[in-house]
Coordinates of C-alpha atoms in Angstrom, one line a residue:
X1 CA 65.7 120.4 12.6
X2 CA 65.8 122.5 15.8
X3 CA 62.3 122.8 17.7
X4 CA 62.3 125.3 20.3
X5 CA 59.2 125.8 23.1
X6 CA 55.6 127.4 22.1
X7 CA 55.2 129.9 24.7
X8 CA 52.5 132.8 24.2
X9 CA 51.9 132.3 20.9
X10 CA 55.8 132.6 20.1
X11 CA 58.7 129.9 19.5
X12 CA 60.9 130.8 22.3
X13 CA 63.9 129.2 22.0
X14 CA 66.5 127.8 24.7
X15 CA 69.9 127.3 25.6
X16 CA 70.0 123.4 25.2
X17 CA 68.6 121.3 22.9
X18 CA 68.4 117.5 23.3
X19 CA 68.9 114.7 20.3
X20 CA 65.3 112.8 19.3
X21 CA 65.9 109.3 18.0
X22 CA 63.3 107.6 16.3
X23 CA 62.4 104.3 17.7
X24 CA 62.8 102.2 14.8
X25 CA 65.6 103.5 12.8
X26 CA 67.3 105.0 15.8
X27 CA 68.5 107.6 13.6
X28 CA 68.1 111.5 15.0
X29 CA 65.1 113.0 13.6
X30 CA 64.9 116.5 15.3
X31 CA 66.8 118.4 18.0
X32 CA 64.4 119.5 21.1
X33 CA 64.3 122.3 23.5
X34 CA 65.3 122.1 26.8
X35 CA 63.3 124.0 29.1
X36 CA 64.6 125.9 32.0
X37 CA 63.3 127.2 35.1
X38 CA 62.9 130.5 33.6
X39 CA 61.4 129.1 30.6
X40 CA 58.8 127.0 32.3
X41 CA 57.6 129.9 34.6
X42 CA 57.3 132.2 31.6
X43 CA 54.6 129.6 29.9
X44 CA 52.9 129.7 33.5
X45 CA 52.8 133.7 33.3
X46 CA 51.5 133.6 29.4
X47 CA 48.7 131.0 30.3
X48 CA 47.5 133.0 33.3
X49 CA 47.9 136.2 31.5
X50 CA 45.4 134.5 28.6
X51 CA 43.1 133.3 31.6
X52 CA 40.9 136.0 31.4
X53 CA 40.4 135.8 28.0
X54 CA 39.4 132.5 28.3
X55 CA 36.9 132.7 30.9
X56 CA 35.1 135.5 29.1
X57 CA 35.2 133.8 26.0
X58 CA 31.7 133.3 24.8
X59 CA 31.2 129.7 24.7
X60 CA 30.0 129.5 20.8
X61 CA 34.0 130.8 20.0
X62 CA 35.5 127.6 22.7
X63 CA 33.6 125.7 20.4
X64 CA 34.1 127.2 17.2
X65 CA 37.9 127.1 17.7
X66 CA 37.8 123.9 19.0
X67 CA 35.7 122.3 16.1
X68 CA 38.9 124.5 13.4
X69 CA 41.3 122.5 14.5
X70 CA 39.2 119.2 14.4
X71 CA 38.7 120.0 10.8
X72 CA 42.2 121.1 9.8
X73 CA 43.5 118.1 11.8
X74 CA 41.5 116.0 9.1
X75 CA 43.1 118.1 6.4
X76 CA 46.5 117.2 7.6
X77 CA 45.7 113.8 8.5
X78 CA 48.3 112.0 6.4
X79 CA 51.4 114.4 7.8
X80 CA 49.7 113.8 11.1
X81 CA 50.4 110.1 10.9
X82 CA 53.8 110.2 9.7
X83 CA 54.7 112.4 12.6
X84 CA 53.0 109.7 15.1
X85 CA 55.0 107.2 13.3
X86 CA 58.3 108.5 13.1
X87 CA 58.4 110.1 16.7
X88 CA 56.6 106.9 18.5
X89 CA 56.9 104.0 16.3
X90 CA 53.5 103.6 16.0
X91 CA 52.8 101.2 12.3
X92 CA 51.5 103.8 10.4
X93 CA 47.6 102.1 10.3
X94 CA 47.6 101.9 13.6
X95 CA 48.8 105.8 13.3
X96 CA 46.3 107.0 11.2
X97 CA 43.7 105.1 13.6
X98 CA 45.1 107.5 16.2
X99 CA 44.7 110.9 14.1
X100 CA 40.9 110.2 13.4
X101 CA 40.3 109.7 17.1
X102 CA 41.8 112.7 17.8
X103 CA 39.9 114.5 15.2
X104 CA 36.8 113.1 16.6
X105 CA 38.1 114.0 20.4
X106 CA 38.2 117.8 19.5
X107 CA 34.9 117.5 18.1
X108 CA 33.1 115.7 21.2
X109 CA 34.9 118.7 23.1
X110 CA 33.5 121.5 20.7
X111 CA 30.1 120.2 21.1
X112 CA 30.4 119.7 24.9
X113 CA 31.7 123.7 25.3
X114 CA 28.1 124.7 24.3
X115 CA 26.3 122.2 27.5
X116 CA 28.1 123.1 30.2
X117 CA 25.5 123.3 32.4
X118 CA 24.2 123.8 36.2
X119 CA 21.0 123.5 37.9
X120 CA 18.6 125.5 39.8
X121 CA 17.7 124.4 43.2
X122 CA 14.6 124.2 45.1
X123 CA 15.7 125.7 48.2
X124 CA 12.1 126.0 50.1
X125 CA 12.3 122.3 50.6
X126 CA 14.3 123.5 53.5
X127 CA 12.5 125.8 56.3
X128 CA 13.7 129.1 55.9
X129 CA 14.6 128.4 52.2
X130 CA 11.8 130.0 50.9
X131 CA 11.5 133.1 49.2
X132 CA 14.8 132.3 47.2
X133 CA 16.2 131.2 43.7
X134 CA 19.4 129.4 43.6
X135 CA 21.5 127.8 40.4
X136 CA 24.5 126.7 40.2
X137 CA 27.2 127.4 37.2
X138 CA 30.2 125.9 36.1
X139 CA 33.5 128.1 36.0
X140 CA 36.9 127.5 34.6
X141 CA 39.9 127.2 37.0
X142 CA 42.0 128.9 35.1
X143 CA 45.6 127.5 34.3
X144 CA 45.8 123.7 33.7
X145 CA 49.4 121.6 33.7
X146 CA 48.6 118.8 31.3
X147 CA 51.5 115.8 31.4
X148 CA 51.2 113.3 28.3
X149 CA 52.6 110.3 27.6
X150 CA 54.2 108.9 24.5
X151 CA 51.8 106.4 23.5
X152 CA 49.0 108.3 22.1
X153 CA 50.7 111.8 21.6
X154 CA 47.8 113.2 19.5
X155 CA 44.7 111.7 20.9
X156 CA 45.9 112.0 24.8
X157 CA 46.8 115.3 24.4
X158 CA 43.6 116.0 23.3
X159 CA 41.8 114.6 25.7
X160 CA 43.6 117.2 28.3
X161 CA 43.8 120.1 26.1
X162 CA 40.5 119.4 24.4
X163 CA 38.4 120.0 27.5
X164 CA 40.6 122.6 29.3
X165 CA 39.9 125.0 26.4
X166 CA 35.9 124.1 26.0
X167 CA 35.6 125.0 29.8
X168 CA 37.5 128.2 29.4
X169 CA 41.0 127.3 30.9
X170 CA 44.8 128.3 29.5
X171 CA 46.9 125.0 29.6
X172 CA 50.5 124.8 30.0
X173 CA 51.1 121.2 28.2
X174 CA 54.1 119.3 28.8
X175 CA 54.8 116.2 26.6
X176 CA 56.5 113.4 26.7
X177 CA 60.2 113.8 25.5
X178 CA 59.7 110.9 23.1
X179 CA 56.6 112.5 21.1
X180 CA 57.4 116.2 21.6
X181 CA 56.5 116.8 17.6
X182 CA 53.2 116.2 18.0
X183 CA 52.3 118.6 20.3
X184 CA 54.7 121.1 18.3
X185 CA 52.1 120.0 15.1
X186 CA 49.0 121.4 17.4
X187 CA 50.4 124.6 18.3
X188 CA 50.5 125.3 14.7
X189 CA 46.9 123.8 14.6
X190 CA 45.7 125.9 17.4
X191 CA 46.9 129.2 16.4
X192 CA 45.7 129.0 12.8
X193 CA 42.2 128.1 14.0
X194 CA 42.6 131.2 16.6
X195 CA 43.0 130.3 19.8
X196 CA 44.5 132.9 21.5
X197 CA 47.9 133.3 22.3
X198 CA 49.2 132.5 25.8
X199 CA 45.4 130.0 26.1
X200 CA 48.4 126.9 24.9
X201 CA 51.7 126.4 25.7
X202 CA 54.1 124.1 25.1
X203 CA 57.4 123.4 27.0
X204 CA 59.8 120.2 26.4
X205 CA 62.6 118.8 28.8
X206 CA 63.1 117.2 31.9
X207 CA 60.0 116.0 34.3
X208 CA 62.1 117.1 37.1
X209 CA 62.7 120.8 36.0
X210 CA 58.9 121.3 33.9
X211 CA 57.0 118.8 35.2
X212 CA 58.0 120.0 39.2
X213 CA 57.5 123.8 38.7
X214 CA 53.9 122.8 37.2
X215 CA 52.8 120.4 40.0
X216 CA 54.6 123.2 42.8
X217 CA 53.3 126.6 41.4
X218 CA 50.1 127.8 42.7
X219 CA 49.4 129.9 39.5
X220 CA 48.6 126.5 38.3
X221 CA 44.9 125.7 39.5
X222 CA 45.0 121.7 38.4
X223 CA 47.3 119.0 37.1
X224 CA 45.7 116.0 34.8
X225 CA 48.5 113.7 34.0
X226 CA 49.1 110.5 32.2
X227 CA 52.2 108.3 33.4
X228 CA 53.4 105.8 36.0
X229 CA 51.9 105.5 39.2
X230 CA 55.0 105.9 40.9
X231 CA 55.4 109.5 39.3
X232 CA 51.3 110.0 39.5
X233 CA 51.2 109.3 43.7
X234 CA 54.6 111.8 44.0
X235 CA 52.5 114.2 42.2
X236 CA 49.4 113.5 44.5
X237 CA 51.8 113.9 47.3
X238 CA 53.2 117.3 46.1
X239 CA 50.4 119.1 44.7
X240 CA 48.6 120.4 47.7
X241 CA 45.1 121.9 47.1
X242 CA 45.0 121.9 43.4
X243 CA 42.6 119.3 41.4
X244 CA 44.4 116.3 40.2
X245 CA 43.3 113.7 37.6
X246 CA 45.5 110.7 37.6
X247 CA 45.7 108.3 34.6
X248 CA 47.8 105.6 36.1
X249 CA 48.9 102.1 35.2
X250 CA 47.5 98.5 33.9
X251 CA 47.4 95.3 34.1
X252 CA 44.7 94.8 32.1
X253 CA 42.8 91.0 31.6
X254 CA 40.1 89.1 30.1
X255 CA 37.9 86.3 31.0
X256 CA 37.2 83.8 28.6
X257 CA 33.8 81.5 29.8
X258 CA 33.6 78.1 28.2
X259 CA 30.6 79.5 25.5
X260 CA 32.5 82.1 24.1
X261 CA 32.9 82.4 20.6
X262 CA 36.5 81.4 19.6
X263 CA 36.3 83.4 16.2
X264 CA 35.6 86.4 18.1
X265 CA 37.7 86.3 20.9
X266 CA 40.5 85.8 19.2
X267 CA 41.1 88.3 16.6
X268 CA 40.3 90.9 19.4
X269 CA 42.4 89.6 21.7
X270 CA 45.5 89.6 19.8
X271 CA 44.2 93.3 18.9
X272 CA 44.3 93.6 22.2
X273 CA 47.4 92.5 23.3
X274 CA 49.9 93.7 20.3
X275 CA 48.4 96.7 18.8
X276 CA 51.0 99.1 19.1
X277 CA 53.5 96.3 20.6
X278 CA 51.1 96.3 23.8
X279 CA 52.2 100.1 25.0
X280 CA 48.4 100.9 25.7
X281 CA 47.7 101.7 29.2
X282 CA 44.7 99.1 28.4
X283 CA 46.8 96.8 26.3
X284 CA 45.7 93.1 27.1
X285 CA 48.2 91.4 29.4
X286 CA 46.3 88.7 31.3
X287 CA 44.0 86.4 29.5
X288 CA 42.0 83.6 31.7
X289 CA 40.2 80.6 29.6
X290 CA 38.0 78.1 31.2
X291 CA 39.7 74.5 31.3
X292 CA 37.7 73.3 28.8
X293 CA 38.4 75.9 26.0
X294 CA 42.3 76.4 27.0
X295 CA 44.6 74.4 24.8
X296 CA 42.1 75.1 21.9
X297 CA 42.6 78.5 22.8
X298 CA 45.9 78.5 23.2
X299 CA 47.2 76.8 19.9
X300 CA 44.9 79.0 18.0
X301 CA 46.3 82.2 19.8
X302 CA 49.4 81.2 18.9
X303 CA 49.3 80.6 15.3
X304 CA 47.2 83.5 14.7
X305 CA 49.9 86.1 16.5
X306 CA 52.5 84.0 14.6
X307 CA 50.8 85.8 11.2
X308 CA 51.6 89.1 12.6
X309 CA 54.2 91.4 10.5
X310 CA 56.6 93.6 12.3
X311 CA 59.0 96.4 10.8
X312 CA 59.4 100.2 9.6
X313 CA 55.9 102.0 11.1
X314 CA 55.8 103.7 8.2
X315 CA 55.4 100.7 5.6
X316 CA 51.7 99.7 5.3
X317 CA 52.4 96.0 6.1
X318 CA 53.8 96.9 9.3
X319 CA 51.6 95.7 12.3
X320 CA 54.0 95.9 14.8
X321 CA 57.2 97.5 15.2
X322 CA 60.3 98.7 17.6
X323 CA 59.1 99.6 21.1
X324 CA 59.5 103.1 22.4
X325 CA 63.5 102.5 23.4
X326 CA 65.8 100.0 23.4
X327 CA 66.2 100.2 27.4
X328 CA 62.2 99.1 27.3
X329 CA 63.0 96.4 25.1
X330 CA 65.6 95.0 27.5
X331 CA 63.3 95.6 30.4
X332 CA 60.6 93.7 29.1
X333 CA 63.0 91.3 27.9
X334 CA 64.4 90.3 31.4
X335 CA 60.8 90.0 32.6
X336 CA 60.3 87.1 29.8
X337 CA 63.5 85.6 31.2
X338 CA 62.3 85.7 35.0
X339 CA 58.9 84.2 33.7
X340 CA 60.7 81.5 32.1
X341 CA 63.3 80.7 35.3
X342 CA 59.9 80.5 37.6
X343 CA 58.4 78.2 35.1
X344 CA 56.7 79.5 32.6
X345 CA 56.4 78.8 28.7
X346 CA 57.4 81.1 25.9
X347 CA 54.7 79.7 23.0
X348 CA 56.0 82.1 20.2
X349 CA 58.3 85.7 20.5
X350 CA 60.3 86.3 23.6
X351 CA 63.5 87.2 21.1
X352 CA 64.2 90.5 19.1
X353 CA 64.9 90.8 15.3
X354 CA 67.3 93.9 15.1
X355 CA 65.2 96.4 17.3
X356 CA 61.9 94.7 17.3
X357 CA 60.7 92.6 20.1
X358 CA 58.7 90.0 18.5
X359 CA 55.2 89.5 19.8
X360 CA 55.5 87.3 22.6
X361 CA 52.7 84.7 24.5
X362 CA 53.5 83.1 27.6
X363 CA 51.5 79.8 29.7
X364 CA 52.2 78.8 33.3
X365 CA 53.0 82.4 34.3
X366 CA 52.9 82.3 38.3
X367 CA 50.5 85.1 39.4
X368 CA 53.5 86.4 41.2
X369 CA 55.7 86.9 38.8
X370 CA 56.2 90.6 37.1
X371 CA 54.8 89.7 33.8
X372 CA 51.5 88.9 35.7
X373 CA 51.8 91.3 38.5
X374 CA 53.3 94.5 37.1
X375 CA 52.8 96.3 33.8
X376 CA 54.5 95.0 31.1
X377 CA 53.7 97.7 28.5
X378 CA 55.1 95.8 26.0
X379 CA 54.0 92.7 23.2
X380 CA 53.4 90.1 25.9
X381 CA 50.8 88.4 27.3
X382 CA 50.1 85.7 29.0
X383 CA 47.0 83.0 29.1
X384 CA 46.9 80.4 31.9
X385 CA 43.7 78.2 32.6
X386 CA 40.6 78.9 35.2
X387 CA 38.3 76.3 36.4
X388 CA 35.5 78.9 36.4
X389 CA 34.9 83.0 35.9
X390 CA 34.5 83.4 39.7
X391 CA 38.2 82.3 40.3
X392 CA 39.1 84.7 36.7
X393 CA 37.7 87.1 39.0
X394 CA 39.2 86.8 41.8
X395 CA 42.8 86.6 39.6
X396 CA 41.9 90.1 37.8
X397 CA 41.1 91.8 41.4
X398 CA 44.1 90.1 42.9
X399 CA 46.3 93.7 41.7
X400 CA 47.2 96.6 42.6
X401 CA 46.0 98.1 39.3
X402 CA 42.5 98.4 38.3
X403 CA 41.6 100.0 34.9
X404 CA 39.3 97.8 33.1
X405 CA 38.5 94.2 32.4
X406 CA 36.7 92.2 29.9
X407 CA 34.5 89.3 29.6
X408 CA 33.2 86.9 27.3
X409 CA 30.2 85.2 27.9
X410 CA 26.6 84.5 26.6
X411 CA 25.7 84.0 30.4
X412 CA 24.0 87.4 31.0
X413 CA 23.4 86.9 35.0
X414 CA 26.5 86.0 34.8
X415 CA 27.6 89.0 32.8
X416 CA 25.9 91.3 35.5
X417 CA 27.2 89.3 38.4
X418 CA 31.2 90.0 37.1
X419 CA 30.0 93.7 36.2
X420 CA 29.4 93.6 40.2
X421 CA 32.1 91.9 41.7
X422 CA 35.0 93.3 39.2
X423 CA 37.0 96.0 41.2
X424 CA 38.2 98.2 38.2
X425 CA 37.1 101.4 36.2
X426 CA 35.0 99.8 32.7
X427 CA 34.0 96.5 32.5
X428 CA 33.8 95.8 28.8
X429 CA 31.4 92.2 28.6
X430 CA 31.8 90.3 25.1
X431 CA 34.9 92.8 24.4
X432 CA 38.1 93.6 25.5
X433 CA 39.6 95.5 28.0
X434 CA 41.4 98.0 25.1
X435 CA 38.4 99.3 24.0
X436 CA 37.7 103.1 24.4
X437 CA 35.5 105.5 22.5
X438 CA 36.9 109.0 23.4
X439 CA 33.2 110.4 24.9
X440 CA 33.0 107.6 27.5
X441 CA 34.4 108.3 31.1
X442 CA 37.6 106.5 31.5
X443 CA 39.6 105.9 34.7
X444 CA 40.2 103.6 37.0
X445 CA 40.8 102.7 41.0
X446 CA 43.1 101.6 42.9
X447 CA 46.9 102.5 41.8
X448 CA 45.4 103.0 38.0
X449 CA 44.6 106.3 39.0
X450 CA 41.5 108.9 40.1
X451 CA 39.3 110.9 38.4
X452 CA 37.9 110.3 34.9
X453 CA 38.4 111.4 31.1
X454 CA 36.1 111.1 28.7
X455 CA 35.5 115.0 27.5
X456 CA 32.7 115.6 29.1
X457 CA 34.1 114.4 32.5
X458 CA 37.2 116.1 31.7
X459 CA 35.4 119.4 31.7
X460 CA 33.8 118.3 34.9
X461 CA 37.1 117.8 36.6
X462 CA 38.8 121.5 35.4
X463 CA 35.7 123.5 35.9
X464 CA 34.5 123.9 39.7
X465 CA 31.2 124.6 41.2
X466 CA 29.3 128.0 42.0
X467 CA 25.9 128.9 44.1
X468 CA 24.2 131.6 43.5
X469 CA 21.2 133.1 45.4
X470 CA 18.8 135.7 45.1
X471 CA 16.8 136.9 48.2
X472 CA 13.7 138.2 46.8

């Protein structure tokens, strides 16, 4: 099955076309464009062709085309799923969990097309204001790049298409080369619900040839991108004047006080850390117990991720299956091993059965190790001991990543104290770090990125100001 770029509201094919392996199987599953220079400047010349379309586009039809593909998404949810799982090796429950979020994302972003608002402006609270009327409105920037990852291929892409279109933008979507069908799937989506042609494109290939010519052409007003920080801060570096939202790396953790509730906890933890064999940019990777709790802790941990089912995402007893590739596999799997050399203890996984890693937790990590100190984006995590949640804290802040955190606790000064002194993006108390609804902003500081997500924030960062004033 050849799959050629969306381009204009056409499938424009190209001159090479690169295998795509599914993760589990490993088997070819579809044959991918390659885009070209040419190729990738023709999608930026349809989507700023289509820009005045958009911005003229009464805001009731944003939202009306917006909410068309919500609800034919939800008619094709099963097919949805099986894409997700085939492509990304996502368990097919976990999948599904994906396409109703995504449903619900183009939904949030319908609604939020009809309240993009401004203000008015008293401007006689200034001398020599008086005697005017001033408002601001919001206006589209015209042509968005949007870079996705392969993790949530639906639901990401979304959250950068979702918002472009209810503020009136054209988007030129590049996605990752894993999950390329997915994208493919919403082309079909959005032109049957009518968006019109040129408003989304979609061109596969190389970063260096698609995702270059997005970040360096000035027809292209903003970048929002999802990755690595390494790529994200070249990006920064290279984009110039144009609006960037960055959605960077992890090391997420949680803080366990010595009140919390075991049978919570738990089951969210290991949620946490091994849904989709911990590739979640807020995937639970450090966990920190109080002393007295820890072993406890630990030995229940351990026999409840024991329980865990791996194997073909698309059987429904799967709960965990092959990671993305197999090179990731042996990454993650020579982090375990440098863990292990500098001391620490592999309670359960650390080995592979065929091309599964097994879900893996390690104690006595040292907090300089890469396991602890990098992003693992894998099925690990770790759980060492703290003598109290001020030293948890100080652990969590001591990275160079800072997305979000979670706490459990029934101390609620305690609670707002950590809310204070925690240096990331969300602070999730009594949950974990993982958690996101898909109308909350979402972002984080430091080298986990800048700006914020979340649709209506989204909208906020591809629209951009205007004053108007009227001398009477």
């Amino acid at each position: 099955m050849k799959k050629a770029c969306y381009i204009g509201g056409q499938w424009v094919e190209t001159g090479t076309y690169a295998p795509l392996y599914a993760p589990y199987s490993g088997e070819v599953i579809a044959e991918i464009a390659q885009a070209d220079r040419n190729t990738v400047e023709r999608a930026i010349s349809a989507a700023q062709e289509a820009a005045p379309v958009m911005r003229s586009m009464p805001a009731y039809q944003r939202a009306a085309i917006l909410e068309k593909i919500s609800g034919l998404l939800n008619e094709r949810l099963e097919e949805a799923a099986k894409i997700i799982a085939q492509e990304a090796g996502k368990p097919i429950k976990t999948a599904r969990g994906e396409v109703i979020r995504t449903i619900q994302t183009y939904k949030f972003a319908a609604e939020e097309a009809k309240r993009i608002y401004g203000e008015t402006l008293p401007l006689d609270a200034a001398i020599g204001g008086e005697g005017r009327l001033a408002y601001t409105v919001r206006e589209p920037l015209g042509v968005i790049g949007a870079i996705t990852p392969f993790n949530f291929p639906m639901n990401l892409v979304a959250h950068k298409v979702g918002p472009a279109i209810a503020a009136g933008n054209t988007v030129v979507l590049k996605p990752a080369s894993q999950t390329p069908l997915s994208a493919f799937f919403l082309a079909e989506l959005a032109e049957q619900a009518g968006l019109p042609a040129g408003a989304l494109n979609i061109v596969t290939g190389s970063g260096g040839t698609v995702g270059d010519l997005l970040v360096t052409d000035p027809r292209v007003k903003a970048i929002t991108f999802t990755g690595s920080p390494a790529v994200g801060i070249n990006i920064r570096n290279r984009a110039g004047l144009k609006r960037v939202t960055l959605e960077l790396g992890s090391n997420s953790a949680v803080i366990v006080d010595r009140d919390a509730n075991l049978d919570d906890v738990i089951p969210r933890c290991i949620f946490g850390a091994f849904a989709y064999s911990g590739q979640v940019c807020i995937s639970v990777q450090r966990i920190y117990v109080a002393a007295e709790l820890y072993d406890t802790f630990v030995e229940r941990f351990v026999a409840e991720t024991r329980r865990l089912r791996g194997g073909d995402p698309l059987s429904e007893e799967a709960d965990y299956s092959a990671m993305i590739s197999p090179k990731e596999t042996e990454r993650v799997l020579e982090w375990i091993e440098e863990a292990r050399q500098r001391g620490a203890r592999v309670e359960c996984g650390g080995e592979t059965d065929g091309r599964v890693l097994q879900p893996t937790v390690l104690t006595g990590v040292p907090a300089d190790a890469k396991i602890s100190c990098q992003e693992v984006f894998g099925p690990i995590v770790l759980i060492n001991p703290v003598e109290s949640v001020a030293e948890a804290i100080a652990l969590v802040n001591d990275s160079r990543y800072g997305l979000q955190a979670g706490l459990y606790t029934n101390n609620l000064s305690l609670a707002l104290q950590a809310a204070d002194a925690l240096h990331v993006g969300g602070v999730m108390i009594n949950d974990i770090p993982t958690f996101r609804v898909d109308h909350m902003p979402y972002g984080g500081v430091k080298e986990s990125g800048m700006g914020r997500e979340g649709v209506k924030y989204a909208i906020e960062e591809m629209t951009e100001l205007k004053l108007v004033v009227v001398k009477r």
